[in-house]
Amino acid sequence: MRASVSIVVMAALAATSGCARTVPSVPPTASGSTEELSGTLTIYAAASLAAAFEVIAEEFDEVHDQLDVRPLVVSGSTTLTTQLGEGAPADVLAVADESTMAAAVAAGTVDDDAVVFATNTLTVIVPLDNPGGIMALDDLADAHVRVVLCAVELPCGTSSRRLLQGAGIEVSPASLEQNVSAVLTKVATGEADAGLVYRTDASASTAVKTIPTAGAERVVNRYPIATVSHSSNPEAARAFIAFVAGVRGQSILARYEFGAP
């Protein structure tokens, strides 16, 4: 058993996602398996889940003395599915949208047992001194504003495009990043004047401030979780998924401002 669960950030790789597919939502019911679990458990999670899943993984590890929960692996959702498709060892996959999970199911990367466990929305962020004078989503269209977005093949990129298109806004991004954490970092360090990230990431950072984002409530990301098909410990994987969907897991996710499934 580990006293704490650290985070491993994977190298960014581009990948395409599949067609949309509705994933069932599971109400909070269970906290994990009642049987003793052993072996190891490796969890792959979207970058926006890093802080919440670190806490969840630590608590799950604490209640299963014989189980070794390995360092959490976080990156962009499509990067993770690409790595798993190439045979990277893991037991659980949690991503930031249903399309990415549907593609993973279709490819045989994960079992067809995915459930939605959380929701999230986007917000505009700016550096604390707001050098671009951003006051609303519309301001991202200003050619003089350096905007960074997630790459379009990522869930955060797809949602950003939907949000901007829905508002009739055209943006020429200064860069396209391979996960939402990279967008936040560029804005926080002043390399960009603004960016679009999940509200959970924005609320967890003291280095950026949020700007009211009209229409964000209409673009909702639903987060699914599933067992990796080549998992060496599917029993532990299923128990962890139950823990995430259970009362304690949902409480932790709510603390990090994720919405209910």
JSON list of C-alpha atoms in Angstrom, two decimals, residues 1-232:
[
{"chain": "A", "resi": 1, "resn": "MET", "atom": "CA", "xyz": [0.00, 0.00, 0.00]},
{"chain": "A", "resi": 2, "resn": "ARG", "atom": "CA", "xyz": [1.26, 3.49, -0.83]},
{"chain": "A", "resi": 3, "resn": "ALA", "atom": "CA", "xyz": [1.09, 6.33, 1.68]},
{"chain": "A", "resi": 4, "resn": "SER", "atom": "CA", "xyz": [0.37, 8.72, -1.15]},
{"chain": "A", "resi": 5, "resn": "VAL", "atom": "CA", "xyz": [-0.28, 8.54, -4.85]},
{"chain": "A", "resi": 6, "resn": "SER", "atom": "CA", "xyz": [1.89, 10.72, -7.07]},
{"chain": "A", "resi": 7, "resn": "ILE", "atom": "CA", "xyz": [1.08, 11.86, -10.60]},
{"chain": "A", "resi": 8, "resn": "VAL", "atom": "CA", "xyz": [2.87, 10.81, -13.76]},
{"chain": "A", "resi": 9, "resn": "VAL", "atom": "CA", "xyz": [2.32, 13.12, -16.73]},
{"chain": "A", "resi": 10, "resn": "MET", "atom": "CA", "xyz": [2.60, 11.35, -20.09]},
{"chain": "A", "resi": 11, "resn": "ALA", "atom": "CA", "xyz": [4.13, 12.84, -23.22]},
{"chain": "A", "resi": 12, "resn": "ALA", "atom": "CA", "xyz": [1.57, 14.52, -25.48]},
{"chain": "A", "resi": 13, "resn": "LEU", "atom": "CA", "xyz": [0.56, 12.56, -28.57]},
{"chain": "A", "resi": 14, "resn": "ALA", "atom": "CA", "xyz": [-2.19, 13.39, -31.06]},
{"chain": "A", "resi": 15, "resn": "ALA", "atom": "CA", "xyz": [-4.98, 10.92, -31.76]},
{"chain": "A", "resi": 16, "resn": "THR", "atom": "CA", "xyz": [-8.46, 11.02, -33.25]},
{"chain": "A", "resi": 17, "resn": "SER", "atom": "CA", "xyz": [-11.65, 10.26, -31.38]},
{"chain": "A", "resi": 18, "resn": "GLY", "atom": "CA", "xyz": [-14.61, 8.19, -32.53]},
{"chain": "A", "resi": 19, "resn": "CYS", "atom": "CA", "xyz": [-18.30, 8.76, -32.89]},
{"chain": "A", "resi": 20, "resn": "ALA", "atom": "CA", "xyz": [-20.44, 9.92, -30.01]},
{"chain": "A", "resi": 21, "resn": "ARG", "atom": "CA", "xyz": [-22.07, 7.26, -27.89]},
{"chain": "A", "resi": 22, "resn": "THR", "atom": "CA", "xyz": [-24.30, 7.63, -24.88]},
{"chain": "A", "resi": 23, "resn": "VAL", "atom": "CA", "xyz": [-22.72, 6.20, -21.75]},
{"chain": "A", "resi": 24, "resn": "PRO", "atom": "CA", "xyz": [-24.96, 5.35, -18.80]},
{"chain": "A", "resi": 25, "resn": "SER", "atom": "CA", "xyz": [-24.63, 7.40, -15.63]},
{"chain": "A", "resi": 26, "resn": "VAL", "atom": "CA", "xyz": [-24.29, 5.52, -12.38]},
{"chain": "A", "resi": 27, "resn": "PRO", "atom": "CA", "xyz": [-25.81, 7.05, -9.25]},
{"chain": "A", "resi": 28, "resn": "PRO", "atom": "CA", "xyz": [-23.67, 6.92, -6.10]},
{"chain": "A", "resi": 29, "resn": "THR", "atom": "CA", "xyz": [-24.32, 3.49, -4.64]},
{"chain": "A", "resi": 30, "resn": "ALA", "atom": "CA", "xyz": [-21.13, 1.63, -3.79]},
{"chain": "A", "resi": 31, "resn": "SER", "atom": "CA", "xyz": [-17.79, 2.45, -2.21]},
{"chain": "A", "resi": 32, "resn": "GLY", "atom": "CA", "xyz": [-15.84, -0.45, -3.65]},
{"chain": "A", "resi": 33, "resn": "SER", "atom": "CA", "xyz": [-15.53, -4.22, -3.45]},
{"chain": "A", "resi": 34, "resn": "THR", "atom": "CA", "xyz": [-16.19, -5.93, -0.13]},
{"chain": "A", "resi": 35, "resn": "GLU", "atom": "CA", "xyz": [-13.68, -8.63, -1.05]},
{"chain": "A", "resi": 36, "resn": "GLU", "atom": "CA", "xyz": [-9.99, -8.24, -0.28]},
{"chain": "A", "resi": 37, "resn": "LEU", "atom": "CA", "xyz": [-8.12, -6.91, -3.28]},
{"chain": "A", "resi": 38, "resn": "SER", "atom": "CA", "xyz": [-4.45, -7.53, -4.01]},
{"chain": "A", "resi": 39, "resn": "GLY", "atom": "CA", "xyz": [-1.87, -6.95, -6.73]},
{"chain": "A", "resi": 40, "resn": "THR", "atom": "CA", "xyz": [-1.44, -3.58, -8.38]},
{"chain": "A", "resi": 41, "resn": "LEU", "atom": "CA", "xyz": [-3.82, -1.04, -9.90]},
{"chain": "A", "resi": 42, "resn": "THR", "atom": "CA", "xyz": [-2.85, 1.49, -12.57]},
{"chain": "A", "resi": 43, "resn": "ILE", "atom": "CA", "xyz": [-5.24, 4.32, -13.37]},
{"chain": "A", "resi": 44, "resn": "TYR", "atom": "CA", "xyz": [-5.14, 6.45, -16.52]},
{"chain": "A", "resi": 45, "resn": "ALA", "atom": "CA", "xyz": [-7.07, 9.70, -16.13]},
{"chain": "A", "resi": 46, "resn": "ALA", "atom": "CA", "xyz": [-7.71, 12.86, -18.14]},
{"chain": "A", "resi": 47, "resn": "ALA", "atom": "CA", "xyz": [-5.54, 15.78, -17.05]},
{"chain": "A", "resi": 48, "resn": "SER", "atom": "CA", "xyz": [-8.51, 17.70, -15.66]},
{"chain": "A", "resi": 49, "resn": "LEU", "atom": "CA", "xyz": [-9.10, 14.86, -13.19]},
{"chain": "A", "resi": 50, "resn": "ALA", "atom": "CA", "xyz": [-5.58, 14.91, -11.74]},
{"chain": "A", "resi": 51, "resn": "ALA", "atom": "CA", "xyz": [-6.20, 16.60, -8.38]},
{"chain": "A", "resi": 52, "resn": "ALA", "atom": "CA", "xyz": [-9.51, 14.88, -7.61]},
{"chain": "A", "resi": 53, "resn": "PHE", "atom": "CA", "xyz": [-8.34, 11.44, -8.73]},
{"chain": "A", "resi": 54, "resn": "GLU", "atom": "CA", "xyz": [-5.16, 11.69, -6.69]},
{"chain": "A", "resi": 55, "resn": "VAL", "atom": "CA", "xyz": [-7.29, 12.04, -3.56]},
{"chain": "A", "resi": 56, "resn": "ILE", "atom": "CA", "xyz": [-9.71, 9.31, -4.66]},
{"chain": "A", "resi": 57, "resn": "ALA", "atom": "CA", "xyz": [-6.86, 6.92, -5.47]},
{"chain": "A", "resi": 58, "resn": "GLU", "atom": "CA", "xyz": [-5.18, 7.58, -2.12]},
{"chain": "A", "resi": 59, "resn": "GLU", "atom": "CA", "xyz": [-8.38, 6.87, -0.19]},
{"chain": "A", "resi": 60, "resn": "PHE", "atom": "CA", "xyz": [-9.10, 3.74, -2.23]},
{"chain": "A", "resi": 61, "resn": "ASP", "atom": "CA", "xyz": [-5.55, 2.56, -1.55]},
{"chain": "A", "resi": 62, "resn": "GLU", "atom": "CA", "xyz": [-5.98, 3.14, 2.19]},
{"chain": "A", "resi": 63, "resn": "VAL", "atom": "CA", "xyz": [-9.03, 0.87, 2.46]},
{"chain": "A", "resi": 64, "resn": "HIS", "atom": "CA", "xyz": [-7.37, -1.98, 0.55]},
{"chain": "A", "resi": 65, "resn": "ASP", "atom": "CA", "xyz": [-4.24, -2.93, 2.49]},
{"chain": "A", "resi": 66, "resn": "GLN", "atom": "CA", "xyz": [-3.11, -5.64, 0.09]},
{"chain": "A", "resi": 67, "resn": "LEU", "atom": "CA", "xyz": [-3.54, -3.55, -3.05]},
{"chain": "A", "resi": 68, "resn": "ASP", "atom": "CA", "xyz": [-0.77, -1.35, -4.45]},
{"chain": "A", "resi": 69, "resn": "VAL", "atom": "CA", "xyz": [-2.27, 1.63, -6.29]},
{"chain": "A", "resi": 70, "resn": "ARG", "atom": "CA", "xyz": [0.40, 2.79, -8.69]},
{"chain": "A", "resi": 71, "resn": "PRO", "atom": "CA", "xyz": [1.17, 6.47, -9.46]},
{"chain": "A", "resi": 72, "resn": "LEU", "atom": "CA", "xyz": [-1.70, 8.10, -11.29]},
{"chain": "A", "resi": 73, "resn": "VAL", "atom": "CA", "xyz": [-1.05, 8.59, -15.02]},
{"chain": "A", "resi": 74, "resn": "VAL", "atom": "CA", "xyz": [-2.61, 11.77, -16.41]},
{"chain": "A", "resi": 75, "resn": "SER", "atom": "CA", "xyz": [-2.60, 13.40, -19.84]},
{"chain": "A", "resi": 76, "resn": "GLY", "atom": "CA", "xyz": [-4.99, 14.40, -22.60]},
{"chain": "A", "resi": 77, "resn": "SER", "atom": "CA", "xyz": [-7.77, 11.86, -23.07]},
{"chain": "A", "resi": 78, "resn": "THR", "atom": "CA", "xyz": [-6.82, 10.90, -26.62]},
{"chain": "A", "resi": 79, "resn": "THR", "atom": "CA", "xyz": [-3.16, 10.60, -25.64]},
{"chain": "A", "resi": 80, "resn": "LEU", "atom": "CA", "xyz": [-4.15, 8.10, -22.98]},
{"chain": "A", "resi": 81, "resn": "THR", "atom": "CA", "xyz": [-6.28, 6.02, -25.34]},
{"chain": "A", "resi": 82, "resn": "THR", "atom": "CA", "xyz": [-3.47, 6.00, -27.89]},
{"chain": "A", "resi": 83, "resn": "GLN", "atom": "CA", "xyz": [-1.03, 4.71, -25.29]},
{"chain": "A", "resi": 84, "resn": "LEU", "atom": "CA", "xyz": [-3.45, 2.02, -24.13]},
{"chain": "A", "resi": 85, "resn": "GLY", "atom": "CA", "xyz": [-4.15, 0.99, -27.73]},
{"chain": "A", "resi": 86, "resn": "GLU", "atom": "CA", "xyz": [-0.42, 0.44, -28.11]},
{"chain": "A", "resi": 87, "resn": "GLY", "atom": "CA", "xyz": [-0.44, -1.90, -25.12]},
{"chain": "A", "resi": 88, "resn": "ALA", "atom": "CA", "xyz": [0.61, 0.35, -22.23]},
{"chain": "A", "resi": 89, "resn": "PRO", "atom": "CA", "xyz": [-0.15, -1.46, -18.96]},
{"chain": "A", "resi": 90, "resn": "ALA", "atom": "CA", "xyz": [-3.17, -0.06, -17.13]},
{"chain": "A", "resi": 91, "resn": "ASP", "atom": "CA", "xyz": [-6.39, -1.19, -15.46]},
{"chain": "A", "resi": 92, "resn": "VAL", "atom": "CA", "xyz": [-8.73, 1.82, -15.49]},
{"chain": "A", "resi": 93, "resn": "LEU", "atom": "CA", "xyz": [-9.35, 4.59, -18.01]},
{"chain": "A", "resi": 94, "resn": "ALA", "atom": "CA", "xyz": [-11.23, 7.81, -17.17]},
{"chain": "A", "resi": 95, "resn": "VAL", "atom": "CA", "xyz": [-11.62, 10.39, -19.94]},
{"chain": "A", "resi": 96, "resn": "ALA", "atom": "CA", "xyz": [-13.24, 13.78, -20.40]},
{"chain": "A", "resi": 97, "resn": "ASP", "atom": "CA", "xyz": [-15.91, 12.95, -22.96]},
{"chain": "A", "resi": 98, "resn": "GLU", "atom": "CA", "xyz": [-18.08, 10.13, -24.26]},
{"chain": "A", "resi": 99, "resn": "SER", "atom": "CA", "xyz": [-16.80, 10.27, -27.83]},
{"chain": "A", "resi": 100, "resn": "THR", "atom": "CA", "xyz": [-13.27, 9.40, -26.74]},
{"chain": "A", "resi": 101, "resn": "MET", "atom": "CA", "xyz": [-14.54, 6.54, -24.62]},
{"chain": "A", "resi": 102, "resn": "ALA", "atom": "CA", "xyz": [-16.75, 5.29, -27.47]},
{"chain": "A", "resi": 103, "resn": "ALA", "atom": "CA", "xyz": [-13.71, 5.16, -29.74]},
{"chain": "A", "resi": 104, "resn": "ALA", "atom": "CA", "xyz": [-11.79, 3.21, -27.09]},
{"chain": "A", "resi": 105, "resn": "VAL", "atom": "CA", "xyz": [-14.64, 0.72, -26.74]},
{"chain": "A", "resi": 106, "resn": "ALA", "atom": "CA", "xyz": [-14.91, 0.32, -30.53]},
{"chain": "A", "resi": 107, "resn": "ALA", "atom": "CA", "xyz": [-11.16, -0.31, -30.74]},
{"chain": "A", "resi": 108, "resn": "GLY", "atom": "CA", "xyz": [-11.31, -2.95, -28.02]},
{"chain": "A", "resi": 109, "resn": "THR", "atom": "CA", "xyz": [-9.08, -0.87, -25.75]},
{"chain": "A", "resi": 110, "resn": "VAL", "atom": "CA", "xyz": [-11.58, -0.88, -22.88]},
{"chain": "A", "resi": 111, "resn": "ASP", "atom": "CA", "xyz": [-14.46, -3.12, -21.89]},
{"chain": "A", "resi": 112, "resn": "ASP", "atom": "CA", "xyz": [-18.00, -2.09, -22.73]},
{"chain": "A", "resi": 113, "resn": "ASP", "atom": "CA", "xyz": [-18.73, -1.26, -19.09]},
{"chain": "A", "resi": 114, "resn": "ALA", "atom": "CA", "xyz": [-18.20, 2.51, -19.19]},
{"chain": "A", "resi": 115, "resn": "VAL", "atom": "CA", "xyz": [-20.27, 4.69, -16.88]},
{"chain": "A", "resi": 116, "resn": "VAL", "atom": "CA", "xyz": [-20.46, 8.47, -16.59]},
{"chain": "A", "resi": 117, "resn": "PHE", "atom": "CA", "xyz": [-19.31, 9.67, -13.16]},
{"chain": "A", "resi": 118, "resn": "ALA", "atom": "CA", "xyz": [-18.96, 13.48, -13.48]},
{"chain": "A", "resi": 119, "resn": "THR", "atom": "CA", "xyz": [-19.62, 16.53, -15.64]},
{"chain": "A", "resi": 120, "resn": "ASN", "atom": "CA", "xyz": [-17.69, 19.71, -16.36]},
{"chain": "A", "resi": 121, "resn": "THR", "atom": "CA", "xyz": [-17.96, 22.96, -18.32]},
{"chain": "A", "resi": 122, "resn": "LEU", "atom": "CA", "xyz": [-15.52, 25.47, -19.80]},
{"chain": "A", "resi": 123, "resn": "THR", "atom": "CA", "xyz": [-14.53, 28.95, -18.70]},
{"chain": "A", "resi": 124, "resn": "VAL", "atom": "CA", "xyz": [-12.31, 31.72, -20.04]},
{"chain": "A", "resi": 125, "resn": "ILE", "atom": "CA", "xyz": [-9.19, 32.31, -17.96]},
{"chain": "A", "resi": 126, "resn": "VAL", "atom": "CA", "xyz": [-6.71, 35.18, -18.01]},
{"chain": "A", "resi": 127, "resn": "PRO", "atom": "CA", "xyz": [-3.51, 36.05, -16.09]},
{"chain": "A", "resi": 128, "resn": "LEU", "atom": "CA", "xyz": [-4.12, 37.83, -12.79]},
{"chain": "A", "resi": 129, "resn": "ASP", "atom": "CA", "xyz": [-3.23, 41.22, -14.30]},
{"chain": "A", "resi": 130, "resn": "ASN", "atom": "CA", "xyz": [-5.37, 40.53, -17.38]},
{"chain": "A", "resi": 131, "resn": "PRO", "atom": "CA", "xyz": [-3.02, 42.28, -19.86]},
{"chain": "A", "resi": 132, "resn": "GLY", "atom": "CA", "xyz": [-5.40, 41.67, -22.77]},
{"chain": "A", "resi": 133, "resn": "GLY", "atom": "CA", "xyz": [-8.28, 43.41, -21.03]},
{"chain": "A", "resi": 134, "resn": "ILE", "atom": "CA", "xyz": [-10.54, 40.41, -21.55]},
{"chain": "A", "resi": 135, "resn": "MET", "atom": "CA", "xyz": [-14.03, 40.95, -20.16]},
{"chain": "A", "resi": 136, "resn": "ALA", "atom": "CA", "xyz": [-16.13, 38.39, -22.06]},
{"chain": "A", "resi": 137, "resn": "LEU", "atom": "CA", "xyz": [-15.93, 35.43, -24.41]},
{"chain": "A", "resi": 138, "resn": "ASP", "atom": "CA", "xyz": [-16.35, 37.77, -27.40]},
{"chain": "A", "resi": 139, "resn": "ASP", "atom": "CA", "xyz": [-13.01, 39.42, -26.62]},
{"chain": "A", "resi": 140, "resn": "LEU", "atom": "CA", "xyz": [-11.16, 36.26, -27.68]},
{"chain": "A", "resi": 141, "resn": "ALA", "atom": "CA", "xyz": [-11.88, 37.24, -31.29]},
{"chain": "A", "resi": 142, "resn": "ASP", "atom": "CA", "xyz": [-9.60, 40.28, -31.01]},
{"chain": "A", "resi": 143, "resn": "ALA", "atom": "CA", "xyz": [-6.61, 39.68, -33.29]},
{"chain": "A", "resi": 144, "resn": "HIS", "atom": "CA", "xyz": [-4.29, 41.30, -30.74]},
{"chain": "A", "resi": 145, "resn": "VAL", "atom": "CA", "xyz": [-5.21, 38.84, -27.98]},
{"chain": "A", "resi": 146, "resn": "ARG", "atom": "CA", "xyz": [-2.98, 35.77, -27.63]},
{"chain": "A", "resi": 147, "resn": "VAL", "atom": "CA", "xyz": [-5.38, 32.88, -27.08]},
{"chain": "A", "resi": 148, "resn": "VAL", "atom": "CA", "xyz": [-4.39, 29.28, -26.36]},
{"chain": "A", "resi": 149, "resn": "LEU", "atom": "CA", "xyz": [-6.79, 26.37, -26.75]},
{"chain": "A", "resi": 150, "resn": "CYS", "atom": "CA", "xyz": [-6.69, 22.59, -26.50]},
{"chain": "A", "resi": 151, "resn": "ALA", "atom": "CA", "xyz": [-6.04, 20.75, -29.77]},
{"chain": "A", "resi": 152, "resn": "VAL", "atom": "CA", "xyz": [-9.33, 20.05, -31.51]},
{"chain": "A", "resi": 153, "resn": "GLU", "atom": "CA", "xyz": [-8.97, 16.25, -31.32]},
{"chain": "A", "resi": 154, "resn": "LEU", "atom": "CA", "xyz": [-9.05, 16.46, -27.51]},
{"chain": "A", "resi": 155, "resn": "PRO", "atom": "CA", "xyz": [-12.29, 16.66, -25.50]},
{"chain": "A", "resi": 156, "resn": "CYS", "atom": "CA", "xyz": [-11.37, 20.14, -24.22]},
{"chain": "A", "resi": 157, "resn": "GLY", "atom": "CA", "xyz": [-10.60, 21.19, -27.80]},
{"chain": "A", "resi": 158, "resn": "THR", "atom": "CA", "xyz": [-13.84, 19.82, -29.19]},
{"chain": "A", "resi": 159, "resn": "SER", "atom": "CA", "xyz": [-15.81, 21.57, -26.45]},
{"chain": "A", "resi": 160, "resn": "SER", "atom": "CA", "xyz": [-13.92, 24.83, -27.02]},
{"chain": "A", "resi": 161, "resn": "ARG", "atom": "CA", "xyz": [-14.80, 24.72, -30.71]},
{"chain": "A", "resi": 162, "resn": "ARG", "atom": "CA", "xyz": [-18.47, 24.02, -29.94]},
{"chain": "A", "resi": 163, "resn": "LEU", "atom": "CA", "xyz": [-18.58, 26.89, -27.45]},
{"chain": "A", "resi": 164, "resn": "LEU", "atom": "CA", "xyz": [-16.96, 29.38, -29.84]},
{"chain": "A", "resi": 165, "resn": "GLN", "atom": "CA", "xyz": [-19.00, 28.29, -32.84]},
{"chain": "A", "resi": 166, "resn": "GLY", "atom": "CA", "xyz": [-22.20, 28.46, -30.80]},
{"chain": "A", "resi": 167, "resn": "ALA", "atom": "CA", "xyz": [-21.36, 32.06, -29.93]},
{"chain": "A", "resi": 168, "resn": "GLY", "atom": "CA", "xyz": [-20.42, 32.89, -33.53]},
{"chain": "A", "resi": 169, "resn": "ILE", "atom": "CA", "xyz": [-16.85, 33.73, -32.53]},
{"chain": "A", "resi": 170, "resn": "GLU", "atom": "CA", "xyz": [-13.79, 33.09, -34.71]},
{"chain": "A", "resi": 171, "resn": "VAL", "atom": "CA", "xyz": [-10.48, 32.73, -32.88]},
{"chain": "A", "resi": 172, "resn": "SER", "atom": "CA", "xyz": [-6.99, 32.32, -34.30]},
{"chain": "A", "resi": 173, "resn": "PRO", "atom": "CA", "xyz": [-5.18, 30.56, -31.45]},
{"chain": "A", "resi": 174, "resn": "ALA", "atom": "CA", "xyz": [-1.53, 31.32, -30.76]},
{"chain": "A", "resi": 175, "resn": "SER", "atom": "CA", "xyz": [-1.07, 27.63, -29.96]},
{"chain": "A", "resi": 176, "resn": "LEU", "atom": "CA", "xyz": [-3.00, 24.39, -29.60]},
{"chain": "A", "resi": 177, "resn": "GLU", "atom": "CA", "xyz": [-2.08, 22.36, -26.53]},
{"chain": "A", "resi": 178, "resn": "GLN", "atom": "CA", "xyz": [-2.26, 18.62, -25.89]},
{"chain": "A", "resi": 179, "resn": "ASN", "atom": "CA", "xyz": [-4.06, 18.84, -22.55]},
{"chain": "A", "resi": 180, "resn": "VAL", "atom": "CA", "xyz": [-6.00, 21.36, -20.52]},
{"chain": "A", "resi": 181, "resn": "SER", "atom": "CA", "xyz": [-3.21, 21.71, -17.94]},
{"chain": "A", "resi": 182, "resn": "ALA", "atom": "CA", "xyz": [-0.88, 23.04, -20.64]},
{"chain": "A", "resi": 183, "resn": "VAL", "atom": "CA", "xyz": [-3.42, 25.71, -21.57]},
{"chain": "A", "resi": 184, "resn": "LEU", "atom": "CA", "xyz": [-3.71, 26.80, -17.95]},
{"chain": "A", "resi": 185, "resn": "THR", "atom": "CA", "xyz": [0.09, 26.90, -17.55]},
{"chain": "A", "resi": 186, "resn": "LYS", "atom": "CA", "xyz": [0.57, 29.14, -20.59]},
{"chain": "A", "resi": 187, "resn": "VAL", "atom": "CA", "xyz": [-2.02, 31.59, -19.33]},
{"chain": "A", "resi": 188, "resn": "ALA", "atom": "CA", "xyz": [-0.72, 31.50, -15.74]},
{"chain": "A", "resi": 189, "resn": "THR", "atom": "CA", "xyz": [2.84, 32.25, -16.86]},
{"chain": "A", "resi": 190, "resn": "GLY", "atom": "CA", "xyz": [1.80, 35.09, -19.14]},
{"chain": "A", "resi": 191, "resn": "GLU", "atom": "CA", "xyz": [2.67, 33.30, -22.37]},
{"chain": "A", "resi": 192, "resn": "ALA", "atom": "CA", "xyz": [-0.94, 33.86, -23.42]},
{"chain": "A", "resi": 193, "resn": "ASP", "atom": "CA", "xyz": [-3.55, 36.52, -22.70]},
{"chain": "A", "resi": 194, "resn": "ALA", "atom": "CA", "xyz": [-6.43, 34.08, -22.41]},
{"chain": "A", "resi": 195, "resn": "GLY", "atom": "CA", "xyz": [-7.45, 30.46, -22.75]},
{"chain": "A", "resi": 196, "resn": "LEU", "atom": "CA", "xyz": [-10.38, 28.11, -22.38]},
{"chain": "A", "resi": 197, "resn": "VAL", "atom": "CA", "xyz": [-10.13, 25.46, -19.67]},
{"chain": "A", "resi": 198, "resn": "TYR", "atom": "CA", "xyz": [-12.50, 23.44, -17.54]},
{"chain": "A", "resi": 199, "resn": "ARG", "atom": "CA", "xyz": [-13.92, 25.37, -14.63]},
{"chain": "A", "resi": 200, "resn": "THR", "atom": "CA", "xyz": [-12.53, 22.75, -12.25]},
{"chain": "A", "resi": 201, "resn": "ASP", "atom": "CA", "xyz": [-8.97, 23.54, -13.38]},
{"chain": "A", "resi": 202, "resn": "ALA", "atom": "CA", "xyz": [-9.59, 27.28, -13.17]},
{"chain": "A", "resi": 203, "resn": "SER", "atom": "CA", "xyz": [-11.01, 27.10, -9.65]},
{"chain": "A", "resi": 204, "resn": "ALA", "atom": "CA", "xyz": [-8.03, 25.08, -8.44]},
{"chain": "A", "resi": 205, "resn": "SER", "atom": "CA", "xyz": [-5.49, 27.66, -9.64]},
{"chain": "A", "resi": 206, "resn": "THR", "atom": "CA", "xyz": [-4.46, 30.82, -7.80]},
{"chain": "A", "resi": 207, "resn": "ALA", "atom": "CA", "xyz": [-2.41, 32.00, -10.80]},
{"chain": "A", "resi": 208, "resn": "VAL", "atom": "CA", "xyz": [-5.33, 32.83, -13.11]},
{"chain": "A", "resi": 209, "resn": "LYS", "atom": "CA", "xyz": [-8.73, 34.42, -12.83]},
{"chain": "A", "resi": 210, "resn": "THR", "atom": "CA", "xyz": [-11.93, 33.48, -14.59]},
{"chain": "A", "resi": 211, "resn": "ILE", "atom": "CA", "xyz": [-14.02, 35.63, -16.89]},
{"chain": "A", "resi": 212, "resn": "PRO", "atom": "CA", "xyz": [-17.82, 35.20, -17.23]},
{"chain": "A", "resi": 213, "resn": "THR", "atom": "CA", "xyz": [-18.31, 32.83, -20.15]},
{"chain": "A", "resi": 214, "resn": "ALA", "atom": "CA", "xyz": [-21.67, 33.12, -21.87]},
{"chain": "A", "resi": 215, "resn": "GLY", "atom": "CA", "xyz": [-23.07, 29.85, -23.18]},
{"chain": "A", "resi": 216, "resn": "ALA", "atom": "CA", "xyz": [-20.70, 27.60, -21.21]},
{"chain": "A", "resi": 217, "resn": "GLU", "atom": "CA", "xyz": [-23.63, 25.89, -19.51]},
{"chain": "A", "resi": 218, "resn": "ARG", "atom": "CA", "xyz": [-24.80, 24.59, -22.90]},
{"chain": "A", "resi": 219, "resn": "VAL", "atom": "CA", "xyz": [-21.52, 22.76, -23.62]},
{"chain": "A", "resi": 220, "resn": "VAL", "atom": "CA", "xyz": [-21.22, 20.06, -20.97]},
{"chain": "A", "resi": 221, "resn": "ASN", "atom": "CA", "xyz": [-18.52, 17.39, -20.88]},
{"chain": "A", "resi": 222, "resn": "ARG", "atom": "CA", "xyz": [-19.63, 14.05, -19.45]},
{"chain": "A", "resi": 223, "resn": "TYR", "atom": "CA", "xyz": [-16.77, 12.01, -17.99]},
{"chain": "A", "resi": 224, "resn": "PRO", "atom": "CA", "xyz": [-16.89, 8.20, -18.41]},
{"chain": "A", "resi": 225, "resn": "ILE", "atom": "CA", "xyz": [-14.73, 5.57, -16.72]},
{"chain": "A", "resi": 226, "resn": "ALA", "atom": "CA", "xyz": [-14.15, 1.95, -17.79]},
{"chain": "A", "resi": 227, "resn": "THR", "atom": "CA", "xyz": [-12.03, -1.15, -17.28]},
{"chain": "A", "resi": 228, "resn": "VAL", "atom": "CA", "xyz": [-9.05, -1.50, -19.63]},
{"chain": "A", "resi": 229, "resn": "SER", "atom": "CA", "xyz": [-9.49, -4.64, -21.74]},
{"chain": "A", "resi": 230, "resn": "HIS", "atom": "CA", "xyz": [-5.97, -5.94, -21.11]},
{"chain": "A", "resi": 231, "resn": "SER", "atom": "CA", "xyz": [-6.09, -5.15, -17.38]},
{"chain": "A", "resi": 232, "resn": "SER", "atom": "CA", "xyz": [-4.12, -7.59, -15.23]}
]
